[in-house]
Short mmCIF file of C-alpha atoms in Angstrom, two decimals:
data_model
loop_
_atom_site.label_atom_id
_atom_site.label_comp_id
_atom_site.label_asym_id
_atom_site.label_seq_id
_atom_site.Cartn_x
_atom_site.Cartn_y
_atom_site.Cartn_z
CA MET A 94 95.62 134.69 70.04
CA VAL A 95 93.47 131.64 70.81
CA SER A 96 92.63 133.17 74.17
CA ASN A 97 91.51 136.39 72.47
CA ILE A 98 89.24 134.44 70.13
CA PHE A 99 87.65 132.61 73.07
CA ASP A 100 87.22 135.88 74.99
CA ALA A 101 85.59 137.57 72.01
CA ALA A 102 83.25 134.64 71.47
CA LEU A 103 82.19 134.59 75.13
CA ASN A 104 81.79 138.39 75.40
CA THR A 105 79.42 138.59 72.41
CA ALA A 106 77.35 135.54 73.34
CA THR A 107 74.32 135.16 75.56
CA PRO A 108 74.74 133.24 78.84
CA TRP A 109 73.10 130.19 77.25
CA GLU A 110 75.40 130.37 74.23
CA SER A 111 78.41 130.75 76.50
CA PHE A 112 77.33 127.69 78.46
CA LEU A 113 76.92 125.64 75.29
CA PHE A 114 80.32 126.82 74.05
CA VAL A 115 82.06 125.74 77.27
CA VAL A 116 80.27 122.37 77.32
CA THR A 117 81.13 121.73 73.67
CA LEU A 118 84.76 122.66 74.28
CA ILE A 119 84.96 120.28 77.26
CA LEU A 120 83.43 117.44 75.24
CA CYS A 121 85.80 118.07 72.34
CA LEU A 122 88.79 117.95 74.66
CA TYR A 123 87.49 115.17 76.91
CA PRO A 124 89.64 112.34 75.44
CA ILE A 125 92.77 114.48 75.69
CA LEU A 126 92.02 115.78 79.19
CA GLY A 127 91.04 112.28 80.31
CA ALA A 128 94.31 110.74 79.11
CA MET A 129 96.35 113.41 80.86
CA PHE A 130 94.30 113.11 84.05
CA TRP A 131 94.95 109.36 84.25
CA PHE A 132 98.63 109.96 83.60
CA PHE A 133 99.03 112.46 86.42
CA GLY A 134 96.90 110.24 88.66
CA ALA A 135 99.37 107.43 88.09
CA VAL A 136 102.22 109.77 88.97
CA SER A 137 100.36 110.61 92.20
CA TYR A 138 100.07 106.91 92.94
CA MET A 139 103.79 106.41 92.52
CA LEU A 140 104.51 109.37 94.81
CA PHE A 141 101.97 108.76 97.58
CA ARG A 142 100.54 105.22 97.39
CA HIS A 143 103.34 103.07 96.05
CA ARG A 144 104.61 102.48 99.59
CA GLU A 145 101.33 100.68 100.39
CA GLU A 146 102.32 97.77 98.16
CA LEU A 147 103.73 94.64 99.75
CA LEU A 148 107.26 94.69 101.02
CA PRO A 149 109.48 91.88 99.71
CA ASP A 150 110.18 88.87 101.92
CA VAL A 151 107.41 89.62 104.41
CA GLU A 152 106.12 86.38 105.92
CA LEU A 153 102.42 85.66 106.47
CA GLU A 154 101.97 84.84 110.16
CA SER A 155 98.86 82.66 109.68
CA GLU A 156 96.69 81.34 106.87
CA PRO A 157 93.03 82.38 107.28
CA PHE A 158 90.62 80.05 105.50
CA ILE A 159 89.80 81.13 101.93
CA THR A 160 87.05 80.03 99.59
CA ILE A 161 87.93 80.24 95.91
CA MET A 162 84.58 80.55 94.20
CA ILE A 163 84.09 79.84 90.49
CA PRO A 164 80.67 80.59 89.01
CA ALA A 165 80.61 78.45 85.86
CA HIS A 166 78.24 78.09 82.94
CA ASN A 167 79.20 75.77 80.05
CA GLU A 168 82.94 75.81 80.71
CA GLU A 169 83.89 72.30 79.59
CA VAL A 170 86.88 73.54 77.58
CA VAL A 171 88.72 75.28 80.43
CA ILE A 172 87.26 74.16 83.75
CA LYS A 173 89.43 71.04 84.21
CA SER A 174 92.78 72.74 83.61
CA THR A 175 91.81 75.72 85.79
CA LEU A 176 90.73 73.53 88.69
CA GLU A 177 93.80 71.31 88.48
CA TYR A 178 95.95 74.42 88.75
CA LEU A 179 93.99 75.92 91.64
CA LEU A 180 93.98 72.62 93.55
CA THR A 181 97.66 71.73 93.12
CA LYS A 182 99.80 74.75 92.25
CA LEU A 183 98.94 77.44 94.80
CA HIS A 184 101.42 78.14 97.62
CA TYR A 185 98.70 78.11 100.26
CA HIS A 186 97.16 75.34 102.34
CA ASN A 187 94.04 76.55 104.14
CA TYR A 188 91.50 76.92 101.36
CA GLU A 189 88.71 75.25 99.41
CA VAL A 190 87.46 75.56 95.83
CA LEU A 191 83.70 76.02 95.45
CA VAL A 192 82.27 75.75 91.93
CA MET A 193 78.79 77.13 91.33
CA ASP A 194 77.56 75.20 88.29
CA ASP A 195 74.98 77.61 86.93
CA GLY A 196 72.78 75.43 84.76
CA SER A 197 75.51 74.12 82.48
CA THR A 198 74.22 72.06 79.56
CA ASP A 199 77.57 70.80 78.26
CA ARG A 200 80.03 68.36 79.89
CA THR A 201 80.86 70.73 82.77
CA PRO A 202 78.80 68.78 85.39
CA GLU A 203 80.39 65.49 84.31
CA ILE A 204 83.92 66.92 84.54
CA LEU A 205 83.22 68.38 87.98
CA HIS A 206 81.81 65.07 89.25
CA GLN A 207 84.89 63.18 88.13
CA MET A 208 87.29 65.72 89.65
CA GLN A 209 85.56 65.59 93.03
CA LYS A 210 86.66 61.97 93.35
CA SER A 211 90.32 63.05 93.25
CA PHE A 212 90.23 66.38 95.09
CA PRO A 213 88.49 66.41 98.52
CA ARG A 214 88.74 70.21 98.85
CA LEU A 215 86.69 70.68 95.66
CA ARG A 216 83.01 71.34 96.34
CA VAL A 217 80.29 71.76 93.72
CA ILE A 218 76.84 73.28 93.98
CA ARG A 219 74.50 72.69 91.07
CA ILE A 220 71.96 75.35 90.10
CA GLU A 221 69.48 73.73 87.73
CA GLU A 222 68.51 76.85 85.75
CA ASN A 223 70.96 79.46 84.49
CA GLN A 224 70.21 82.68 86.36
CA GLY A 225 73.47 84.56 86.04
CA LYS A 226 76.87 84.95 87.64
CA ALA A 227 75.67 87.31 90.38
CA HIS A 228 72.86 84.94 91.39
CA ALA A 229 75.28 82.00 91.53
CA PHE A 230 77.73 84.02 93.58
CA ASN A 231 75.08 85.14 96.05
CA ILE A 232 74.07 81.53 96.65
CA GLY A 233 77.69 80.51 97.02
CA ILE A 234 78.33 83.15 99.69
CA PHE A 235 76.15 81.22 102.13
CA PHE A 236 77.81 77.88 101.35
CA ALA A 237 81.36 79.24 101.47
CA LYS A 238 83.35 78.28 104.55
CA GLY A 239 85.95 81.00 104.18
CA GLU A 240 86.02 84.40 105.82
CA TYR A 241 87.55 85.60 102.57
CA ILE A 242 86.12 84.76 99.15
CA LEU A 243 88.15 84.89 95.96
CA SER A 244 86.06 85.38 92.83
CA ASN A 245 87.87 83.48 90.08
CA ASP A 246 86.59 83.02 86.53
CA ALA A 247 86.71 79.56 84.99
CA ASP A 248 89.44 80.61 82.57
CA THR A 249 91.56 82.63 85.01
CA ILE A 250 94.88 81.55 86.52
CA PRO A 251 96.30 83.50 89.51
CA GLU A 252 100.01 83.41 90.25
CA PRO A 253 101.04 80.67 92.75
CA ASP A 254 101.65 83.23 95.54
CA ALA A 255 98.39 85.11 94.95
CA LEU A 256 96.54 83.88 98.04
CA ILE A 257 99.52 84.65 100.27
CA LYS A 258 99.74 88.19 98.90
CA TYR A 259 96.01 88.76 99.21
CA MET A 260 96.13 87.80 102.88
CA GLN A 261 99.22 89.95 103.49
CA TYR A 262 97.16 92.92 102.31
CA PHE A 263 94.09 91.99 104.36
CA THR A 264 96.08 91.36 107.54
CA SER A 265 98.19 94.53 107.20
CA PRO A 266 97.44 97.56 109.45
CA ASN A 267 95.62 99.28 106.55
CA GLY A 268 93.70 96.13 105.65
CA VAL A 269 91.11 96.31 108.40
CA ASN A 270 88.89 98.51 106.22
CA TYR A 271 89.54 96.76 102.89
CA ALA A 272 86.25 95.51 101.49
CA ALA A 273 87.86 93.89 98.49
CA ILE A 274 91.24 93.65 96.79
CA THR A 275 91.42 93.38 93.04
CA ALA A 276 94.53 92.07 91.34
CA ASN A 277 96.49 93.02 88.25
CA MET A 278 95.21 91.58 84.98
CA ASP A 279 97.62 90.00 82.54
CA VAL A 280 96.48 88.71 79.15
CA TYR A 281 97.30 85.04 78.69
CA ASN A 282 96.39 84.49 75.03
CA ARG A 283 98.55 86.97 73.12
CA SER A 284 98.93 84.96 69.92
CA THR A 285 96.39 87.00 67.92
CA LEU A 286 96.24 90.65 66.93
CA TRP A 287 93.28 91.24 69.25
CA GLY A 288 95.09 89.54 72.13
CA LYS A 289 98.15 91.75 71.70
CA SER A 290 95.98 94.87 71.50
CA GLN A 291 94.14 93.95 74.69
CA THR A 292 97.47 93.45 76.42
CA VAL A 293 98.01 97.16 75.82
CA GLU A 294 94.45 97.96 76.85
CA PHE A 295 94.45 96.10 80.14
CA SER A 296 97.79 97.61 81.04
CA SER A 297 96.31 101.02 80.32
CA ILE A 298 93.14 100.38 82.31
CA VAL A 299 94.81 98.63 85.23
CA GLY A 300 98.13 100.42 85.21
CA ILE A 301 96.72 103.92 84.91
CA ILE A 302 93.04 104.21 85.76
CA LYS A 303 92.92 101.99 88.84
CA ARG A 304 96.13 103.51 90.18
CA SER A 305 94.70 107.00 89.59
CA GLN A 306 91.39 106.25 91.28
CA THR A 307 93.20 104.77 94.27
CA ALA A 308 95.61 107.69 94.55
CA VAL A 309 93.20 110.57 93.98
CA ASN A 310 90.16 109.53 95.98
CA ASN A 311 90.72 106.03 97.39
CA THR A 312 87.83 104.73 95.29
CA MET A 313 87.48 102.34 92.40
CA TYR A 314 85.08 102.40 89.46
CA ALA A 315 85.11 98.62 89.03
CA TYR A 316 86.68 95.51 90.47
CA SER A 317 87.98 92.79 88.23
CA GLY A 318 85.28 90.15 87.92
CA ALA A 319 87.94 87.64 86.87
CA ASN A 320 89.98 87.75 90.09
CA THR A 321 89.06 89.77 93.18
CA MET A 322 89.14 88.72 96.83
CA TYR A 323 86.29 89.95 99.03
CA ARG A 324 85.94 90.09 102.77
CA ARG A 325 82.82 87.97 103.21
CA ASN A 326 81.24 90.20 105.88
CA PHE A 327 81.39 93.21 103.57
CA LEU A 328 79.71 91.22 100.80
CA ILE A 329 76.85 90.32 103.11
CA ASN A 330 76.60 93.83 104.60
CA VAL A 331 76.10 95.38 101.19
CA GLY A 332 73.43 92.82 100.28
CA GLY A 333 75.55 90.73 97.95
CA PHE A 334 75.75 91.27 94.21
CA ARG A 335 72.98 92.93 92.24
CA GLN A 336 71.44 90.07 90.28
CA ASP A 337 69.69 92.13 87.61
CA ARG A 338 72.77 94.04 86.47
CA ALA A 339 74.92 93.31 83.43
CA THR A 340 78.18 93.71 85.35
CA GLU A 341 78.25 92.60 88.96
CA ASP A 342 81.88 93.71 89.41
CA ILE A 343 81.08 97.36 88.61
CA SER A 344 77.95 97.55 90.76
CA ILE A 345 79.55 95.93 93.83
CA ALA A 346 82.50 98.35 93.65
CA TRP A 347 80.14 101.34 93.73
CA ASP A 348 78.05 99.77 96.51
CA HIS A 349 81.18 99.30 98.61
CA THR A 350 82.23 102.89 97.97
CA PHE A 351 78.88 104.14 99.27
CA MET A 352 79.51 102.11 102.44
CA ASN A 353 82.69 104.16 102.91
CA VAL A 354 84.88 101.05 102.95
CA VAL A 355 88.07 100.86 100.93
CA PRO A 356 88.41 99.08 97.58
CA LYS A 357 92.06 98.18 97.07
CA PHE A 358 94.04 97.71 93.86
CA ALA A 359 97.08 95.44 94.24
CA PRO A 360 99.31 95.71 91.15
CA ASP A 361 101.79 93.23 92.62
CA ILE A 362 99.22 90.39 92.62
CA VAL A 363 99.03 89.00 89.09
CA PHE A 364 96.47 86.78 87.44
CA HIS A 365 96.35 85.56 83.86
CA MET A 366 93.13 85.66 81.89
CA ASN A 367 91.89 84.70 78.46
CA VAL A 368 90.46 87.53 76.37
CA PRO A 369 88.15 87.45 73.31
CA GLU A 370 90.08 86.63 70.17
CA SER A 371 87.53 87.71 67.58
CA PHE A 372 85.96 91.10 66.97
CA HIS A 373 82.48 89.63 67.44
CA ASP A 374 83.23 88.23 70.89
CA LEU A 375 85.14 91.37 71.88
CA TYR A 376 82.28 93.64 70.82
CA ARG A 377 79.75 91.51 72.70
CA GLN A 378 81.91 91.71 75.83
CA ARG A 379 82.16 95.50 75.55
CA THR A 380 78.43 95.95 75.09
CA ARG A 381 77.93 94.15 78.40
CA TRP A 382 80.52 96.37 80.08
CA ALA A 383 78.96 99.50 78.61
CA GLN A 384 75.47 98.51 79.70
CA GLY A 385 76.69 97.71 83.21
CA GLY A 386 78.47 101.05 83.53
CA THR A 387 75.37 102.94 82.41
CA GLU A 388 73.20 100.96 84.83
CA VAL A 389 75.44 101.92 87.75
CA TRP A 390 75.40 105.56 86.65
CA LEU A 391 71.60 105.63 86.40
CA THR A 392 71.22 103.83 89.72
CA ASN A 393 73.38 106.25 91.70
CA PHE A 394 73.05 109.58 89.87
CA THR A 395 70.05 110.90 91.82
CA LYS A 396 71.43 109.64 95.12
CA ILE A 397 74.65 111.62 94.69
CA ILE A 398 73.01 114.77 93.31
CA THR A 399 70.50 114.98 96.15
CA HIS A 400 73.16 114.37 98.84
CA PRO A 401 76.36 115.83 97.34
CA TRP A 402 78.18 116.45 100.63
CA ARG A 403 77.35 113.07 102.09
CA PHE A 404 78.65 111.29 98.98
CA ARG A 405 81.33 113.82 98.02
CA PHE A 406 83.97 111.12 97.72
CA VAL A 407 81.94 109.47 94.91
CA ILE A 408 81.50 112.69 92.90
CA PRO A 409 84.74 112.25 90.87
CA MET A 410 83.54 108.82 89.75
CA LEU A 411 80.13 110.26 88.86
CA VAL A 412 81.62 113.17 86.90
CA ASP A 413 83.92 110.90 84.89
CA THR A 414 81.12 108.44 84.13
CA THR A 415 78.76 111.25 83.16
CA LEU A 416 81.31 112.79 80.80
CA SER A 417 82.02 109.38 79.28
CA ILE A 418 78.35 108.71 78.55
CA VAL A 419 77.59 112.24 77.28
CA TRP A 420 80.76 112.27 75.18
CA SER A 421 79.78 108.97 73.53
CA PHE A 422 76.55 110.48 72.25
CA PHE A 423 78.35 113.72 71.35
CA PHE A 424 81.04 111.83 69.42
CA TRP A 425 78.69 109.84 67.23
CA ILE A 426 76.22 112.69 66.65
CA THR A 427 78.97 115.13 65.63
CA SER A 428 80.69 112.44 63.55
CA LEU A 429 77.49 111.83 61.58
CA ILE A 430 77.01 115.58 61.12
CA PHE A 431 80.62 115.93 59.94
CA VAL A 432 80.31 113.10 57.40
CA SER A 433 77.03 114.52 56.13
CA LEU A 434 78.52 118.00 55.69
CA MET A 435 81.64 116.70 53.95
CA THR A 436 79.48 114.59 51.63
CA SER A 437 77.29 117.59 50.83
CA PHE A 438 80.30 119.82 50.13
CA PHE A 439 81.84 117.15 47.90
CA LEU A 440 78.67 116.62 45.89
CA THR A 441 78.24 120.38 45.35
CA GLY A 442 81.86 120.80 44.25
CA ASN A 443 82.98 122.76 47.30
CA TYR A 444 86.27 120.86 47.54
CA GLU A 445 87.99 123.61 49.52
CA ARG A 446 85.59 123.10 52.41
CA VAL A 447 86.11 119.33 52.20
CA TRP A 448 89.88 119.75 52.37
CA HIS A 449 89.58 122.26 55.22
CA GLY A 450 87.34 119.88 57.19
CA ILE A 451 89.66 116.94 56.71
CA VAL A 452 92.76 118.93 57.73
CA MET A 453 91.10 120.32 60.86
CA SER A 454 89.82 116.90 61.89
CA MET A 455 93.25 115.34 61.36
CA ILE A 456 94.87 118.02 63.53
CA PHE A 457 92.42 117.27 66.32
CA VAL A 458 92.84 113.50 65.95
CA SER A 459 96.64 113.93 66.05
CA PHE A 460 96.46 115.75 69.39
CA GLN A 461 94.12 113.06 70.68
CA LEU A 462 96.43 110.31 69.44
CA ILE A 463 99.48 111.89 71.08
CA ALA A 464 97.67 112.16 74.43
CA GLY A 465 96.46 108.58 74.13
CA LEU A 466 99.91 107.25 73.26
CA PHE A 467 101.35 109.22 76.18
CA GLN A 468 98.90 107.47 78.52
CA VAL A 469 99.56 104.02 77.06
CA LEU A 470 103.34 104.47 77.15
CA ALA A 471 103.23 105.50 80.79
CA ALA A 472 101.01 102.50 81.56
CA LEU A 473 103.34 100.03 79.86
CA ILE A 474 106.32 101.46 81.72
CA LEU A 475 104.59 101.23 85.09
CA ASP A 476 102.95 97.85 84.62
CA PHE A 477 105.23 94.84 85.20
CA ASN A 478 108.27 97.16 85.21
CA GLY A 479 108.11 97.81 81.48
CA THR A 480 108.21 94.18 80.34
CA LYS A 481 105.26 94.78 77.99
CA LEU A 482 106.79 97.70 76.11
CA ARG A 483 107.14 95.52 73.02
CA TYR A 484 103.35 95.68 72.65
CA PHE A 485 103.41 99.46 72.30
CA ALA A 486 103.26 99.05 68.50
CA PHE A 487 99.71 97.76 68.89
CA SER A 488 98.58 100.91 70.72
CA PRO A 489 97.02 102.60 67.65
CA LEU A 490 94.68 99.64 67.15
CA TYR A 491 93.67 99.78 70.80
CA LEU A 492 93.10 103.55 70.64
CA LEU A 493 91.09 103.25 67.42
CA PHE A 494 88.92 100.55 68.97
CA THR A 495 88.44 102.63 72.12
CA TRP A 496 87.44 105.81 70.27
CA LEU A 497 85.10 104.16 67.80
CA VAL A 498 83.63 101.07 69.41
CA ASN A 499 83.39 101.92 73.11
CA PRO A 500 81.22 105.03 72.49
CA LEU A 501 79.09 102.98 70.11
CA THR A 502 78.46 100.32 72.76
CA ILE A 503 77.36 102.98 75.26
CA VAL A 504 74.95 104.55 72.76
CA THR A 505 73.45 101.26 71.56
CA THR A 506 72.94 99.80 75.06
CA PHE A 507 71.63 102.95 76.75
CA VAL A 508 67.93 102.11 76.31
CA LYS A 509 68.51 98.54 77.51
CA ALA A 510 70.29 99.88 80.59
CA VAL A 511 67.36 102.19 81.35
CA LYS A 512 64.96 99.24 81.10
CA THR A 513 67.13 97.22 83.46
CA VAL A 514 67.20 99.98 86.08
CA PHE A 515 63.39 100.09 85.93
CA GLY A 516 63.13 96.38 86.68
CA HIS A 517 63.22 94.74 83.26
CA GLY A 518 66.77 93.38 83.31
CA SER A 519 68.15 89.86 83.53
CA GLY A 520 71.38 88.57 84.98
CA LYS A 521 71.52 85.46 82.77
CA TRP A 522 74.77 84.93 80.99
CA VAL A 523 76.21 83.21 77.96
CA SER A 524 79.80 82.08 78.25
CA PRO A 525 82.14 83.28 75.49
CA LYS A 526 83.62 80.78 73.08
CA ARG A 527 86.57 79.13 74.74
CA LYS A 528 89.61 77.48 73.32
CA VAL A 529 92.80 76.31 74.97
CA SER A 530 95.51 78.81 74.20
CA SER A 531 98.95 79.71 75.45
CA ASP A 532 101.15 82.71 75.73
CA GLU A 533 103.73 83.26 73.04
#
């Protein structure tokens, strides 16, 4: 019956009307189709790529020298505990820790100076004026002694065996073409409602999307800026990080993909990170992510369209990003139209139309919620062997935040992203509010 209705609508419409109908239908179903796509992508990963993960009890034959680089700006609350862990708790010997102090105005320089007296492998480079994480990282590349560089945020703690596992991947037969390996994010501060919700979110993003991208096309939309190990030569070959972009981890992942080198996701390497614990800080973080994603899309759209065969392996990433951006505008425009219509019907006494509109919208939201919960459940089962299933109850909050706030951040930062692409952007950063927290 539904098929007959669609056929009748398309047969009586002009080509332009048919095109608009199909586009509208795709946009309406995009969240549902997207959730199912990521789910089946994860299944493909388990079938075809799972064997690429590290085998248990495989010894590392040698320890190549590694530079752990920490770009830091006003990190007095967390920098000492992070460095003490990195300098004493890792099961690896041949490495250094290089802190790029990017114009800190708090006690960060003092703490670093004191710690250097106790830890010879700790090196510090002071940048007098804050010019952004990417700028600090690019300077650090030329001071780093390691052939491999681990980007580690000031509030991020990798597991003790992380460096060993990274090098097992890089020195494996498949590792010769790995440009970077990004690890599996685990939320450290789960004591608040927002922390618990982001536990679900990061499992969904990491457990499903990165597995899907790796399985389907051997690409990756974004590395983890908090903990990713790069092969230094591939960083230099691509020109380093883009300093005028909001998110250096997204742009470098796309740049590596265009080089036709392999970005690798390693779900069996775990690092623990602090996440924003207030809505204000969380929203500010997401606006930066949204702006960075749009900047990458604008930067590469024309390149891919004009050379589709040459960059065919990037087309799935472009299509998904395009749909995400277009759907964000579509969602908020149609939502405003819907609210306006329902308000008009209510004020004119047309309560039947109001009830009909609410029922139809709830049916659609229910289908969307089921698809979203299906994706999240699969992610929680796959990630860490199901140990996070107890956080499934917080999935509705995560889904609500994703549907409402993420599209809003894309819409509100779109103009700023356009300005950045045309040379009016800045890589300067403001560190989020930090506080020492612990897992439950």
